[in-house]
Amino acid sequence: MRETPEIDDARAQAEHVARTSYGKLIAVLAKQSGDIAAAEDAIADAFAKALEVWPRDGTPTSPEAWLLTVAKNKHRDVAKSAAVRTAAGSLNDEEFTMPQMTTATANSASAIIPDERLSLMFACAHPAIDEHIHTPLMLQTVLGLEANDIASAYLVPGATLAQRLVRAKRKIRDARIPFIIPQADEIAPRLESVLEAIYGAYSLSWQEAAKSDITSDLASEALYLAHVVSDLLPREPEGLGLATLIAYSLARRQARLDHAGILVPIDQQITDLWDLLLIKRADKLLARASSQKRPGRFQIEAAIQAVHCDRARTGKTDWQAIAALYDGLLSLAPTMGSAVARASAVGQAYGAPAGFNALATIDRSDAESFQPYWATLAFLHKLAGDAAKAQEAYNKAISLCTDIPTRRWLEKAKKTGL
């Protein structure tokens, strides 16, 4: 049977709220009971009821508050904590009607959600929870990502990750882990996991941006959450650093793909397509973070992006500055990705031999299946004028690439020698 416009509109409204408010709703509901899984079930039932009721009665003025009220009713029913069903009726009641929202109720969610959501994230990062599940747990509960999508990013089977997530939620419930922002002496170890989750959400949106509009919402949500952290913890410069890093990256999103869906490297992007106002905002955030003189990974990564974005003003990229910043990043947070990026920057700044020397610091066996390594090796061979070796490295990089826009760029680079 063909769906009516009312059903289509209701589904669109529900999908929008799911994308933008899922974590907020979970945070408010789970804090009351400490049971994340039960909160997720109640929210899922509320969305299902919305698809039944909204086409008939119309979308409520505050869909988020409507869903929260219905989910709370369901949560109380399941917990048998109320002697009498609420006036809104049971979720199984065929005569279910739209809950009446007072002004206070309609505004309550937006008034308390930022603190509640951050409290949920800190609960997920509690030391009693396996540290390897901190970020995936936050990605699912706070940002609503599916276990399979998270698992693919972590290269583990979806079923395995789903089991770990269930165990972590049960641990939070059974251990009665409080949904609070911890005291200053407990902030640091948990803050790192919280920031990693926010950055992970943004990274997933960046990788999947060509697939759907949902990812752009996720990217904006990651920026919002980074700002929530920096506003509530203004003396933690890494929160500011993360907000800065995401802002710089978001400012360039309109330029990262060309009309054919091919990746455009940052130094080749058309700066007229960059959001200069967002870049100025990021500049101010970076200055605030730097003023605290406690450098960290996200601050240095943001500073690298700042140098790239300065090309909009100067017309050129200061590769020497970028190479120096990668030196600092590797001293604080050494990763293969950063080492490869440094080698590319060194090659740009000082020539192919210096780039090869930088790349030689990476164990070739470790880099065997790392696509950026081979792409950088191809670039350096091209820079050195060795077309044959560049072609070999491009072939290897292409064989390892699973991201379509990046693969297209590698194929273009191989063909044209760009």
CSV table of C-alpha atoms in Angstrom, one decimal:
chain,number,residue,atom,x,y,z
A,1,MET,CA,0.0,0.0,0.0
A,2,ARG,CA,1.3,3.4,-1.0
A,3,GLU,CA,2.2,5.7,1.9
A,4,THR,CA,0.3,8.9,2.4
A,5,PRO,CA,2.0,12.4,2.6
A,6,GLU,CA,1.1,12.5,6.3
A,7,ILE,CA,3.0,9.2,6.9
A,8,ASP,CA,6.0,10.4,4.8
A,9,ASP,CA,6.0,13.7,6.8
A,10,ALA,CA,5.8,11.9,10.1
A,11,ARG,CA,8.6,9.6,9.2
A,12,ALA,CA,10.8,12.5,8.1
A,13,GLN,CA,10.1,14.3,11.3
A,14,ALA,CA,10.9,11.2,13.4
A,15,GLU,CA,14.1,10.6,11.5
A,16,HIS,CA,15.2,14.2,12.0
A,17,VAL,CA,14.6,14.0,15.7
A,18,ALA,CA,16.4,10.6,15.8
A,19,ARG,CA,19.4,12.2,14.1
A,20,THR,CA,19.6,15.3,16.2
A,21,SER,CA,18.2,14.3,19.6
A,22,TYR,CA,18.6,10.6,20.2
A,23,GLY,CA,21.5,11.0,22.6
A,24,LYS,CA,19.7,13.8,24.4
A,25,LEU,CA,16.6,11.7,25.0
A,26,ILE,CA,18.7,8.7,26.2
A,27,ALA,CA,20.7,10.9,28.6
A,28,VAL,CA,17.6,12.4,30.3
A,29,LEU,CA,15.8,9.1,30.6
A,30,ALA,CA,18.8,6.9,31.6
A,31,LYS,CA,19.9,9.3,34.3
A,32,GLN,CA,16.8,8.6,36.3
A,33,SER,CA,17.2,4.8,36.4
A,34,GLY,CA,20.9,4.2,35.5
A,35,ASP,CA,19.6,1.7,33.0
A,36,ILE,CA,20.8,2.7,29.5
A,37,ALA,CA,19.4,-0.4,27.8
A,38,ALA,CA,15.9,0.2,29.3
A,39,ALA,CA,16.1,3.8,28.2
A,40,GLU,CA,17.0,2.8,24.7
A,41,ASP,CA,14.0,0.4,24.6
A,42,ALA,CA,11.6,3.1,25.8
A,43,ILE,CA,12.9,5.6,23.3
A,44,ALA,CA,12.6,3.0,20.5
A,45,ASP,CA,9.0,2.4,21.5
A,46,ALA,CA,8.3,6.1,21.6
A,47,PHE,CA,9.6,6.5,18.0
A,48,ALA,CA,7.4,3.6,16.9
A,49,LYS,CA,4.4,5.2,18.6
A,50,ALA,CA,5.2,8.5,16.9
A,51,LEU,CA,5.0,6.8,13.5
A,52,GLU,CA,1.5,5.7,14.4
A,53,VAL,CA,0.2,8.8,16.1
A,54,TRP,CA,1.8,11.7,14.2
A,55,PRO,CA,0.2,11.0,10.8
A,56,ARG,CA,-3.2,11.0,12.5
A,57,ASP,CA,-2.9,13.8,15.0
A,58,GLY,CA,-0.2,15.9,13.3
A,59,THR,CA,3.4,16.4,14.4
A,60,PRO,CA,3.6,18.0,17.9
A,61,THR,CA,5.0,21.5,18.4
A,62,SER,CA,7.9,20.0,20.3
A,63,PRO,CA,8.6,16.5,18.9
A,64,GLU,CA,11.5,16.0,21.2
A,65,ALA,CA,9.5,16.7,24.4
A,66,TRP,CA,6.6,14.5,23.1
A,67,LEU,CA,9.0,11.6,22.6
A,68,LEU,CA,10.5,12.2,26.0
A,69,THR,CA,7.1,12.2,27.7
A,70,VAL,CA,6.0,9.0,26.0
A,71,ALA,CA,9.2,7.3,26.7
A,72,LYS,CA,9.0,8.2,30.4
A,73,ASN,CA,5.5,6.8,30.5
A,74,LYS,CA,6.8,3.6,28.9
A,75,HIS,CA,9.7,3.5,31.3
A,76,ARG,CA,7.5,3.8,34.3
A,77,ASP,CA,5.1,1.1,33.0
A,78,VAL,CA,7.9,-1.4,32.4
A,79,ALA,CA,9.5,-0.7,35.8
A,80,LYS,CA,6.0,-0.9,37.5
A,81,SER,CA,6.9,2.2,39.5
A,82,ALA,CA,3.5,3.8,39.0
A,83,ALA,CA,0.3,2.4,40.4
A,84,VAL,CA,-1.8,4.0,37.7
A,85,ARG,CA,-1.2,4.4,34.0
A,86,THR,CA,-0.6,8.0,32.9
A,87,ALA,CA,-3.4,10.0,31.4
A,88,ALA,CA,-1.7,9.8,28.1
A,89,GLY,CA,-2.5,6.0,28.0
A,90,SER,CA,-0.5,2.9,27.5
A,91,LEU,CA,1.6,2.5,24.4
A,92,ASN,CA,-0.5,-0.5,23.6
A,93,ASP,CA,-3.7,1.4,23.8
A,94,GLU,CA,-5.4,1.8,20.4
A,95,GLU,CA,-7.0,5.0,21.6
A,96,PHE,CA,-3.7,6.5,22.5
A,97,THR,CA,-3.8,10.3,22.1
A,98,MET,CA,-1.2,13.0,21.9
A,99,PRO,CA,0.2,14.0,25.3
A,100,GLN,CA,-0.7,17.6,26.1
A,101,MET,CA,2.5,19.6,26.5
A,102,THR,CA,2.7,22.6,28.8
A,103,THR,CA,5.2,25.3,28.0
A,104,ALA,CA,7.4,24.0,30.8
A,105,THR,CA,7.3,20.5,29.5
A,106,ALA,CA,8.0,21.5,25.9
A,107,ASN,CA,11.0,23.5,27.0
A,108,SER,CA,12.3,21.1,29.7
A,109,ALA,CA,14.4,18.9,27.4
A,110,SER,CA,16.4,21.7,25.7
A,111,ALA,CA,16.9,23.3,29.1
A,112,ILE,CA,18.6,20.4,30.8
A,113,ILE,CA,20.0,18.2,28.0
A,114,PRO,CA,23.5,19.6,27.5
A,115,ASP,CA,24.6,18.7,31.1
A,116,GLU,CA,22.7,15.5,31.1
A,117,ARG,CA,24.3,14.3,27.9
A,118,LEU,CA,27.7,15.1,29.1
A,119,SER,CA,26.9,13.3,32.3
A,120,LEU,CA,26.0,10.2,30.3
A,121,MET,CA,29.3,10.4,28.4
A,122,PHE,CA,31.3,10.5,31.7
A,123,ALA,CA,29.3,7.6,33.0
A,124,CYS,CA,30.2,5.6,29.9
A,125,ALA,CA,33.9,6.5,30.5
A,126,HIS,CA,33.9,5.4,34.1
A,127,PRO,CA,37.0,3.4,35.2
A,128,ALA,CA,34.9,0.4,36.1
A,129,ILE,CA,34.1,0.0,32.3
A,130,ASP,CA,36.6,-1.6,30.1
A,131,GLU,CA,38.5,1.4,28.5
A,132,HIS,CA,38.4,-0.3,25.1
A,133,ILE,CA,34.6,0.0,25.0
A,134,HIS,CA,34.4,3.6,26.3
A,135,THR,CA,34.3,5.3,22.8
A,136,PRO,CA,32.0,2.7,21.1
A,137,LEU,CA,29.6,2.9,24.1
A,138,MET,CA,29.4,6.7,23.8
A,139,LEU,CA,29.0,6.5,20.0
A,140,GLN,CA,26.0,4.3,20.4
A,141,THR,CA,24.3,5.7,23.4
A,142,VAL,CA,24.9,9.4,23.0
A,143,LEU,CA,25.1,9.7,19.2
A,144,GLY,CA,22.8,6.8,18.2
A,145,LEU,CA,25.2,5.0,15.9
A,146,GLU,CA,24.5,1.4,15.0
A,147,ALA,CA,26.8,-1.2,16.5
A,148,ASN,CA,27.6,-2.6,13.0
A,149,ASP,CA,28.7,0.9,11.8
A,150,ILE,CA,30.9,1.4,14.9
A,151,ALA,CA,32.3,-2.2,14.6
A,152,SER,CA,33.4,-1.6,10.9
A,153,ALA,CA,35.4,1.4,12.0
A,154,TYR,CA,37.1,-0.6,14.8
A,155,LEU,CA,37.6,-3.7,12.5
A,156,VAL,CA,35.7,-6.0,14.8
A,157,PRO,CA,32.7,-8.2,14.1
A,158,GLY,CA,29.4,-6.4,14.7
A,159,ALA,CA,28.1,-9.2,16.9
A,160,THR,CA,31.2,-9.1,19.1
A,161,LEU,CA,30.9,-5.4,19.6
A,162,ALA,CA,27.2,-5.6,20.3
A,163,GLN,CA,27.9,-8.2,23.1
A,164,ARG,CA,30.5,-5.9,24.7
A,165,LEU,CA,28.1,-3.0,24.6
A,166,VAL,CA,25.4,-5.0,26.3
A,167,ARG,CA,27.8,-6.0,29.0
A,168,ALA,CA,29.0,-2.4,29.5
A,169,LYS,CA,25.4,-1.1,29.9
A,170,ARG,CA,24.7,-3.9,32.4
A,171,LYS,CA,27.8,-2.9,34.3
A,172,ILE,CA,26.6,0.7,34.5
A,173,ARG,CA,23.2,-0.4,35.8
A,174,ASP,CA,24.4,-3.0,38.3
A,175,ALA,CA,27.3,-1.0,39.7
A,176,ARG,CA,25.0,2.0,40.0
A,177,ILE,CA,27.6,4.2,38.2
A,178,PRO,CA,26.4,7.8,38.7
A,179,PHE,CA,25.5,10.0,35.8
A,180,ILE,CA,27.5,13.0,36.9
A,181,ILE,CA,30.4,15.2,35.8
A,182,PRO,CA,33.3,13.9,38.0
A,183,GLN,CA,35.3,16.0,40.4
A,184,ALA,CA,38.5,17.8,39.1
A,185,ASP,CA,40.8,15.0,40.2
A,186,GLU,CA,38.8,12.5,38.3
A,187,ILE,CA,38.2,14.5,35.1
A,188,ALA,CA,41.5,13.9,33.2
A,189,PRO,CA,41.4,10.1,32.6
A,190,ARG,CA,37.7,10.2,31.6
A,191,LEU,CA,37.9,13.4,29.6
A,192,GLU,CA,40.3,11.8,27.2
A,193,SER,CA,37.7,9.1,26.4
A,194,VAL,CA,34.9,11.6,26.0
A,195,LEU,CA,36.9,13.7,23.6
A,196,GLU,CA,37.9,10.5,21.7
A,197,ALA,CA,34.2,9.6,21.3
A,198,ILE,CA,33.3,13.1,19.9
A,199,TYR,CA,36.3,13.0,17.6
A,200,GLY,CA,35.3,9.4,16.5
A,201,ALA,CA,31.8,10.6,15.7
A,202,TYR,CA,33.2,13.4,13.5
A,203,SER,CA,35.7,11.0,11.8
A,204,LEU,CA,32.9,8.6,11.0
A,205,SER,CA,30.8,11.4,9.5
A,206,TRP,CA,33.8,12.6,7.5
A,207,GLN,CA,34.5,9.1,6.1
A,208,GLU,CA,30.9,8.5,5.2
A,209,ALA,CA,29.9,12.0,4.0
A,210,ALA,CA,29.3,10.9,0.4
A,211,LYS,CA,26.7,8.4,1.5
A,212,SER,CA,23.9,10.4,3.1
A,213,ASP,CA,22.8,13.7,4.6
A,214,ILE,CA,22.8,12.1,8.1
A,215,THR,CA,26.5,12.4,8.3
A,216,SER,CA,26.5,16.2,8.0
A,217,ASP,CA,24.2,16.3,10.9
A,218,LEU,CA,26.5,14.0,12.9
A,219,ALA,CA,29.4,16.3,12.0
A,220,SER,CA,27.6,19.3,13.3
A,221,GLU,CA,26.5,17.4,16.4
A,222,ALA,CA,30.1,16.5,17.1
A,223,LEU,CA,31.1,20.2,16.9
A,224,TYR,CA,28.2,21.0,19.3
A,225,LEU,CA,29.3,18.4,21.8
A,226,ALA,CA,32.8,19.6,21.7
A,227,HIS,CA,31.5,23.1,22.5
A,228,VAL,CA,29.5,21.7,25.4
A,229,VAL,CA,32.6,20.2,26.8
A,230,SER,CA,34.7,23.4,26.4
A,231,ASP,CA,31.9,25.5,27.9
A,232,LEU,CA,31.4,23.3,30.9
A,233,LEU,CA,35.2,22.7,31.4
A,234,PRO,CA,36.7,25.9,30.3
A,235,ARG,CA,40.1,25.2,31.9
A,236,GLU,CA,40.6,22.0,29.9
A,237,PRO,CA,42.4,23.2,26.7
A,238,GLU,CA,42.0,19.9,24.9
A,239,GLY,CA,38.2,20.4,24.8
A,240,LEU,CA,38.8,23.7,23.1
A,241,GLY,CA,41.4,22.0,20.9
A,242,LEU,CA,38.9,19.5,19.7
A,243,ALA,CA,36.2,22.1,19.0
A,244,THR,CA,38.8,24.0,17.0
A,245,LEU,CA,39.9,21.0,15.0
A,246,ILE,CA,36.3,20.1,14.1
A,247,ALA,CA,35.5,23.7,13.2
A,248,TYR,CA,38.5,24.0,10.8
A,249,SER,CA,37.6,20.7,9.2
A,250,LEU,CA,33.9,21.6,8.8
A,251,ALA,CA,34.9,24.9,7.3
A,252,ARG,CA,36.3,23.0,4.3
A,253,ARG,CA,33.7,20.4,3.7
A,254,GLN,CA,32.2,22.0,0.6
A,255,ALA,CA,35.6,21.8,-1.1
A,256,ARG,CA,36.7,18.3,-0.2
A,257,LEU,CA,35.0,16.6,-3.2
A,258,ASP,CA,34.9,17.9,-6.8
A,259,HIS,CA,31.8,17.7,-9.0
A,260,ALA,CA,32.6,14.1,-9.9
A,261,GLY,CA,32.9,13.0,-6.3
A,262,ILE,CA,36.7,12.8,-6.4
A,263,LEU,CA,38.6,13.7,-3.2
A,264,VAL,CA,40.4,17.0,-3.5
A,265,PRO,CA,43.6,17.1,-1.3
A,266,ILE,CA,43.6,20.0,1.2
A,267,ASP,CA,46.4,21.9,-0.6
A,268,GLN,CA,44.5,21.8,-3.8
A,269,GLN,CA,41.0,22.8,-2.6
A,270,ILE,CA,39.4,25.9,-3.9
A,271,THR,CA,39.6,28.3,-0.9
A,272,ASP,CA,36.6,30.3,-2.2
A,273,LEU,CA,34.5,27.3,-1.1
A,274,TRP,CA,35.7,27.4,2.5
A,275,ASP,CA,33.6,28.9,5.2
A,276,LEU,CA,35.8,31.9,6.2
A,277,LEU,CA,33.6,32.9,9.2
A,278,LEU,CA,33.9,29.4,10.7
A,279,ILE,CA,37.7,29.6,10.2
A,280,LYS,CA,37.8,32.9,12.0
A,281,ARG,CA,35.8,31.3,14.8
A,282,ALA,CA,38.2,28.4,14.9
A,283,ASP,CA,41.1,30.9,15.1
A,284,LYS,CA,39.7,32.4,18.2
A,285,LEU,CA,39.1,29.0,19.8
A,286,LEU,CA,42.7,28.0,19.1
A,287,ALA,CA,44.0,31.2,20.6
A,288,ARG,CA,42.0,30.5,23.8
A,289,ALA,CA,43.3,26.9,24.0
A,290,SER,CA,46.9,28.0,23.4
A,291,SER,CA,46.8,30.7,26.0
A,292,GLN,CA,46.6,28.0,28.7
A,293,LYS,CA,50.0,26.7,27.6
A,294,ARG,CA,49.2,23.1,28.1
A,295,PRO,CA,49.6,21.6,24.6
A,296,GLY,CA,47.9,18.4,23.6
A,297,ARG,CA,47.1,16.2,20.7
A,298,PHE,CA,43.9,18.0,19.6
A,299,GLN,CA,45.4,21.4,19.9
A,300,ILE,CA,48.4,20.4,17.7
A,301,GLU,CA,46.1,18.8,15.1
A,302,ALA,CA,44.0,21.9,15.1
A,303,ALA,CA,47.2,24.1,14.7
A,304,ILE,CA,48.1,22.0,11.6
A,305,GLN,CA,44.6,22.6,10.2
A,306,ALA,CA,45.1,26.3,11.0
A,307,VAL,CA,48.2,26.5,8.9
A,308,HIS,CA,46.4,24.8,6.0
A,309,CYS,CA,43.4,27.2,6.3
A,310,ASP,CA,45.8,30.2,6.3
A,311,ARG,CA,46.3,29.5,2.6
A,312,ALA,CA,42.9,31.4,2.1
A,313,ARG,CA,44.8,34.5,3.3
A,314,THR,CA,48.3,34.0,2.0
A,315,GLY,CA,47.7,31.9,-1.2
A,316,LYS,CA,50.4,29.4,-0.1
A,317,THR,CA,50.9,26.5,2.4
A,318,ASP,CA,53.7,26.8,4.9
A,319,TRP,CA,54.9,23.2,4.8
A,320,GLN,CA,57.8,23.8,7.0
A,321,ALA,CA,55.5,24.9,9.8
A,322,ILE,CA,53.3,21.9,9.2
A,323,ALA,CA,56.3,19.5,9.4
A,324,ALA,CA,57.4,21.1,12.7
A,325,LEU,CA,53.9,20.7,14.1
A,326,TYR,CA,53.9,17.0,13.2
A,327,ASP,CA,57.2,16.7,15.1
A,328,GLY,CA,55.4,18.0,18.1
A,329,LEU,CA,52.4,15.8,17.6
A,330,LEU,CA,54.5,12.7,17.3
A,331,SER,CA,56.3,13.5,20.5
A,332,LEU,CA,52.9,13.7,22.3
A,333,ALA,CA,50.8,11.1,20.5
A,334,PRO,CA,52.8,8.9,18.1
A,335,THR,CA,50.7,7.2,15.5
A,336,MET,CA,51.4,5.7,12.1
A,337,GLY,CA,49.0,8.1,10.5
A,338,SER,CA,50.8,11.1,11.9
A,339,ALA,CA,54.2,9.7,11.0
A,340,VAL,CA,53.1,9.3,7.4
A,341,ALA,CA,51.5,12.7,7.3
A,342,ARG,CA,54.8,14.2,8.6
A,343,ALA,CA,56.8,12.4,5.8
A,344,SER,CA,54.5,14.0,3.2
A,345,ALA,CA,54.9,17.4,4.8
A,346,VAL,CA,58.7,17.0,5.0
A,347,GLY,CA,58.7,16.1,1.3
A,348,GLN,CA,56.7,19.1,0.4
A,349,ALA,CA,58.9,21.4,2.5
A,350,TYR,CA,62.4,20.0,1.9
A,351,GLY,CA,62.2,17.7,-1.1
A,352,ALA,CA,61.8,14.1,-1.9
A,353,PRO,CA,65.0,12.8,-0.3
A,354,ALA,CA,64.1,14.3,3.1
A,355,GLY,CA,60.6,12.8,2.7
A,356,PHE,CA,62.0,9.4,2.0
A,357,ASN,CA,64.1,9.6,5.1
A,358,ALA,CA,61.1,10.6,7.2
A,359,LEU,CA,59.1,7.7,5.7
A,360,ALA,CA,62.0,5.3,6.5
A,361,THR,CA,61.4,5.8,10.2
A,362,ILE,CA,58.2,3.7,9.8
A,363,ASP,CA,58.5,0.0,9.9
A,364,ARG,CA,57.7,-1.2,6.4
A,365,SER,CA,56.1,-4.4,7.7
A,366,ASP,CA,53.7,-2.4,10.0
A,367,ALA,CA,52.8,-0.2,7.0
A,368,GLU,CA,52.2,-3.0,4.6
A,369,SER,CA,48.4,-2.7,4.8
A,370,PHE,CA,48.2,1.1,5.5
A,371,GLN,CA,46.9,2.8,2.4
A,372,PRO,CA,48.2,6.4,3.3
A,373,TYR,CA,51.7,5.0,3.5
A,374,TRP,CA,51.6,3.8,-0.1
A,375,ALA,CA,49.9,7.0,-1.3
A,376,THR,CA,52.6,9.1,0.3
A,377,LEU,CA,55.3,6.8,-1.1
A,378,ALA,CA,53.8,7.2,-4.5
A,379,PHE,CA,53.8,11.0,-4.1
A,380,LEU,CA,57.4,11.1,-3.0
A,381,HIS,CA,58.5,8.9,-6.0
A,382,LYS,CA,56.6,11.3,-8.3
A,383,LEU,CA,58.3,14.2,-6.6
A,384,ALA,CA,61.6,12.5,-7.2
A,385,GLY,CA,60.8,12.0,-10.9
A,386,ASP,CA,60.6,8.2,-10.7
A,387,ALA,CA,57.3,7.5,-12.6
A,388,ALA,CA,57.6,3.7,-12.6
A,389,LYS,CA,58.0,3.4,-8.8
A,390,ALA,CA,55.2,6.0,-8.3
A,391,GLN,CA,52.9,3.8,-10.4
A,392,GLU,CA,53.7,0.7,-8.4
A,393,ALA,CA,53.0,2.5,-5.1
A,394,TYR,CA,49.8,4.0,-6.5
A,395,ASN,CA,48.6,0.5,-7.5
A,396,LYS,CA,49.3,-0.7,-3.9
A,397,ALA,CA,47.5,2.2,-2.4
A,398,ILE,CA,44.5,1.7,-4.7
A,399,SER,CA,44.3,-2.0,-3.8
A,400,LEU,CA,44.0,-1.0,-0.1
A,401,CYS,CA,41.6,1.8,-0.5
A,402,THR,CA,37.9,1.3,0.5
A,403,ASP,CA,36.8,4.9,0.5
A,404,ILE,CA,35.4,5.7,-2.9
A,405,PRO,CA,36.3,9.4,-3.2
A,406,THR,CA,39.9,8.7,-2.1
A,407,ARG,CA,40.1,5.7,-4.5
A,408,ARG,CA,39.0,7.9,-7.4
A,409,TRP,CA,41.6,10.5,-6.4
A,410,LEU,CA,44.4,7.9,-6.3
A,411,GLU,CA,43.3,6.5,-9.7
A,412,LYS,CA,43.3,10.1,-11.1
A,413,ALA,CA,46.7,10.8,-9.6
A,414,LYS,CA,48.1,7.6,-11.1
A,415,LYS,CA,46.7,8.4,-14.5
A,416,THR,CA,47.6,12.0,-14.7
A,417,GLY,CA,50.7,12.1,-12.5
A,418,LEU,CA,49.2,14.9,-10.3
